């Protein structure tokens, strides 16, 4: 038997705002909110499926430096260029983490500056 990732915890300053952004990016829904302001989002099927849920946990500490871990996302119903435009319209912005410009992916940052990559391949 092995383990699998069921939840990812993301410290942030605006849990509701970041949850709303990532719900739009991933087509997730809000599953739960806690008294401490934490917001859990995940697939419409809920907790326990193949995809982990994301928990945005409020903190007053600002993000400093690049993340040691980041998300890679793939479009599911459009090409990479169209998905890039959609993500930018949602509030993502280009991020520079030292890429050469020859990469097949785009490095972006969410509204709080958390880096993530948009890969070329489309997933179904």
PDB file of C-alpha atoms in Angstrom:
ATOM      1  CA  UNK A   1       0.000   0.000   0.000  1.00  0.00           C
ATOM      2  CA  UNK A   2       1.170   3.530  -0.697  1.00  0.00           C
ATOM      3  CA  UNK A   3       0.141   7.055   0.198  1.00  0.00           C
ATOM      4  CA  UNK A   4      -1.234   9.702  -2.098  1.00  0.00           C
ATOM      5  CA  UNK A   5      -1.560  13.434  -1.779  1.00  0.00           C
ATOM      6  CA  UNK A   6      -5.074  14.324  -0.616  1.00  0.00           C
ATOM      7  CA  UNK A   7      -4.645  18.016   0.234  1.00  0.00           C
ATOM      8  CA  UNK A   8      -2.166  20.777  -0.472  1.00  0.00           C
ATOM      9  CA  UNK A   9      -1.992  23.643   2.020  1.00  0.00           C
ATOM     10  CA  UNK A  10      -1.154  27.080   0.649  1.00  0.00           C
ATOM     11  CA  UNK A  11      -0.477  29.907   3.114  1.00  0.00           C
ATOM     12  CA  UNK A  12      -1.836  33.177   1.743  1.00  0.00           C
ATOM     13  CA  UNK A  13      -2.962  36.631   2.735  1.00  0.00           C
ATOM     14  CA  UNK A  14      -6.350  36.533   0.965  1.00  0.00           C
ATOM     15  CA  UNK A  15      -7.753  32.997   1.234  1.00  0.00           C
ATOM     16  CA  UNK A  16     -11.092  33.859  -0.386  1.00  0.00           C
ATOM     17  CA  UNK A  17      -9.493  35.735  -3.276  1.00  0.00           C
ATOM     18  CA  UNK A  18      -6.911  33.063  -3.995  1.00  0.00           C
ATOM     19  CA  UNK A  19      -9.529  30.311  -3.680  1.00  0.00           C
ATOM     20  CA  UNK A  20     -11.718  32.133  -6.206  1.00  0.00           C
ATOM     21  CA  UNK A  21      -8.780  32.475  -8.628  1.00  0.00           C
ATOM     22  CA  UNK A  22      -7.835  28.794  -8.423  1.00  0.00           C
ATOM     23  CA  UNK A  23     -11.479  27.683  -8.656  1.00  0.00           C
ATOM     24  CA  UNK A  24     -11.628  29.464 -12.021  1.00  0.00           C
ATOM     25  CA  UNK A  25      -8.265  28.083 -13.167  1.00  0.00           C
ATOM     26  CA  UNK A  26      -9.039  24.465 -12.244  1.00  0.00           C
ATOM     27  CA  UNK A  27     -12.862  24.437 -12.510  1.00  0.00           C
ATOM     28  CA  UNK A  28     -12.983  23.573  -8.794  1.00  0.00           C
ATOM     29  CA  UNK A  29     -15.609  24.582  -6.246  1.00  0.00           C
ATOM     30  CA  UNK A  30     -15.402  25.699  -2.629  1.00  0.00           C
ATOM     31  CA  UNK A  31     -15.824  22.593  -0.473  1.00  0.00           C
ATOM     32  CA  UNK A  32     -15.430  24.063   2.998  1.00  0.00           C
ATOM     33  CA  UNK A  33     -14.558  27.170   4.952  1.00  0.00           C
ATOM     34  CA  UNK A  34     -13.215  27.139   8.503  1.00  0.00           C
ATOM     35  CA  UNK A  35     -13.598  29.575  11.383  1.00  0.00           C
ATOM     36  CA  UNK A  36      -9.926  30.555  10.995  1.00  0.00           C
ATOM     37  CA  UNK A  37     -10.620  31.793   7.435  1.00  0.00           C
ATOM     38  CA  UNK A  38      -9.188  28.765   5.641  1.00  0.00           C
ATOM     39  CA  UNK A  39     -10.924  27.863   2.389  1.00  0.00           C
ATOM     40  CA  UNK A  40     -10.824  24.370   0.861  1.00  0.00           C
ATOM     41  CA  UNK A  41     -11.459  23.959  -2.844  1.00  0.00           C
ATOM     42  CA  UNK A  42     -11.584  20.839  -4.951  1.00  0.00           C
ATOM     43  CA  UNK A  43     -13.268  18.918  -7.728  1.00  0.00           C
ATOM     44  CA  UNK A  44     -17.044  19.010  -7.882  1.00  0.00           C
ATOM     45  CA  UNK A  45     -17.062  15.368  -6.730  1.00  0.00           C
ATOM     46  CA  UNK A  46     -15.546  16.513  -3.430  1.00  0.00           C
ATOM     47  CA  UNK A  47     -12.721  15.302  -1.223  1.00  0.00           C
ATOM     48  CA  UNK A  48     -11.098  11.910  -1.703  1.00  0.00           C
ATOM     49  CA  UNK A  49     -10.941  11.644  -5.477  1.00  0.00           C
ATOM     50  CA  UNK A  50      -7.891  11.426  -7.708  1.00  0.00           C
ATOM     51  CA  UNK A  51      -7.156  15.147  -7.509  1.00  0.00           C
ATOM     52  CA  UNK A  52      -6.033  16.645  -4.206  1.00  0.00           C
ATOM     53  CA  UNK A  53      -7.981  19.483  -2.682  1.00  0.00           C
ATOM     54  CA  UNK A  54      -6.310  22.842  -2.050  1.00  0.00           C
ATOM     55  CA  UNK A  55      -6.593  24.564   1.303  1.00  0.00           C
ATOM     56  CA  UNK A  56      -5.824  28.274   1.384  1.00  0.00           C
ATOM     57  CA  UNK A  57      -4.735  29.073   4.913  1.00  0.00           C
ATOM     58  CA  UNK A  58      -4.612  32.730   5.982  1.00  0.00           C
ATOM     59  CA  UNK A  59      -1.316  34.165   7.159  1.00  0.00           C
ATOM     60  CA  UNK A  60      -0.024  37.669   7.725  1.00  0.00           C
ATOM     61  CA  UNK A  61       3.427  36.680   6.460  1.00  0.00           C
ATOM     62  CA  UNK A  62       4.137  37.939   2.932  1.00  0.00           C
ATOM     63  CA  UNK A  63       5.535  35.588   0.303  1.00  0.00           C
ATOM     64  CA  UNK A  64       9.287  36.035  -0.029  1.00  0.00           C
ATOM     65  CA  UNK A  65      11.353  34.531  -2.818  1.00  0.00           C
ATOM     66  CA  UNK A  66      10.398  31.867  -5.329  1.00  0.00           C
ATOM     67  CA  UNK A  67       8.471  28.829  -4.192  1.00  0.00           C
ATOM     68  CA  UNK A  68      10.307  25.565  -3.660  1.00  0.00           C
ATOM     69  CA  UNK A  69       7.282  23.721  -5.031  1.00  0.00           C
ATOM     70  CA  UNK A  70       4.837  24.888  -7.685  1.00  0.00           C
ATOM     71  CA  UNK A  71       1.881  23.717  -9.748  1.00  0.00           C
ATOM     72  CA  UNK A  72       2.032  22.740 -13.404  1.00  0.00           C
ATOM     73  CA  UNK A  73      -1.303  23.068 -15.190  1.00  0.00           C
ATOM     74  CA  UNK A  74      -2.464  21.924 -18.610  1.00  0.00           C
ATOM     75  CA  UNK A  75      -5.409  23.132 -20.651  1.00  0.00           C
ATOM     76  CA  UNK A  76      -8.231  20.621 -21.046  1.00  0.00           C
ATOM     77  CA  UNK A  77     -10.371  22.137 -23.788  1.00  0.00           C
ATOM     78  CA  UNK A  78      -8.223  24.629 -25.712  1.00  0.00           C
ATOM     79  CA  UNK A  79      -4.679  25.107 -26.934  1.00  0.00           C
ATOM     80  CA  UNK A  80      -1.899  26.586 -24.826  1.00  0.00           C
ATOM     81  CA  UNK A  81      -2.157  30.086 -26.330  1.00  0.00           C
ATOM     82  CA  UNK A  82      -5.894  30.319 -25.652  1.00  0.00           C
ATOM     83  CA  UNK A  83      -5.416  29.009 -22.115  1.00  0.00           C
ATOM     84  CA  UNK A  84      -2.638  31.528 -21.503  1.00  0.00           C
ATOM     85  CA  UNK A  85      -4.987  34.353 -22.474  1.00  0.00           C
ATOM     86  CA  UNK A  86      -7.702  32.958 -20.195  1.00  0.00           C
ATOM     87  CA  UNK A  87      -5.313  32.689 -17.225  1.00  0.00           C
ATOM     88  CA  UNK A  88      -4.028  36.228 -17.777  1.00  0.00           C
ATOM     89  CA  UNK A  89      -7.613  37.515 -17.904  1.00  0.00           C
ATOM     90  CA  UNK A  90      -8.284  35.805 -14.542  1.00  0.00           C
ATOM     91  CA  UNK A  91      -5.419  37.699 -12.899  1.00  0.00           C
ATOM     92  CA  UNK A  92      -2.341  35.566 -13.543  1.00  0.00           C
ATOM     93  CA  UNK A  93       0.743  37.431 -14.681  1.00  0.00           C
ATOM     94  CA  UNK A  94       3.999  36.402 -16.349  1.00  0.00           C
ATOM     95  CA  UNK A  95       6.770  35.509 -13.898  1.00  0.00           C
ATOM     96  CA  UNK A  96      10.517  35.351 -14.414  1.00  0.00           C
ATOM     97  CA  UNK A  97      12.253  32.514 -12.606  1.00  0.00           C
ATOM     98  CA  UNK A  98      15.284  32.475 -14.871  1.00  0.00           C
ATOM     99  CA  UNK A  99      13.812  30.798 -17.905  1.00  0.00           C
ATOM    100  CA  UNK A 100      15.607  31.217 -21.254  1.00  0.00           C
ATOM    101  CA  UNK A 101      12.591  31.964 -23.450  1.00  0.00           C
ATOM    102  CA  UNK A 102      13.064  28.685 -25.312  1.00  0.00           C
ATOM    103  CA  UNK A 103      10.808  26.710 -22.954  1.00  0.00           C
ATOM    104  CA  UNK A 104       7.628  25.087 -24.221  1.00  0.00           C
ATOM    105  CA  UNK A 105       5.797  26.262 -21.090  1.00  0.00           C
ATOM    106  CA  UNK A 106       4.827  29.625 -19.630  1.00  0.00           C
ATOM    107  CA  UNK A 107       5.787  30.619 -16.092  1.00  0.00           C
ATOM    108  CA  UNK A 108       3.027  32.604 -14.414  1.00  0.00           C
ATOM    109  CA  UNK A 109       2.190  33.897 -10.949  1.00  0.00           C
ATOM    110  CA  UNK A 110      -1.195  33.853  -9.258  1.00  0.00           C
ATOM    111  CA  UNK A 111      -2.565  37.041  -7.639  1.00  0.00           C
ATOM    112  CA  UNK A 112      -0.329  36.548  -4.559  1.00  0.00           C
ATOM    113  CA  UNK A 113       2.796  35.847  -6.600  1.00  0.00           C
ATOM    114  CA  UNK A 114       2.831  32.043  -6.300  1.00  0.00           C
ATOM    115  CA  UNK A 115       4.549  30.707  -9.399  1.00  0.00           C
ATOM    116  CA  UNK A 116       2.963  28.046 -11.592  1.00  0.00           C
ATOM    117  CA  UNK A 117       3.590  26.777 -15.111  1.00  0.00           C
ATOM    118  CA  UNK A 118       1.218  26.372 -18.015  1.00  0.00           C
ATOM    119  CA  UNK A 119       2.428  23.360 -19.986  1.00  0.00           C
ATOM    120  CA  UNK A 120       1.928  22.812 -23.711  1.00  0.00           C
ATOM    121  CA  UNK A 121       0.102  19.472 -23.701  1.00  0.00           C
ATOM    122  CA  UNK A 122      -3.687  19.435 -23.550  1.00  0.00           C
ATOM    123  CA  UNK A 123      -5.194  16.904 -21.138  1.00  0.00           C
ATOM    124  CA  UNK A 124      -8.645  15.427 -21.404  1.00  0.00           C
TER     125      UNK A 124
END
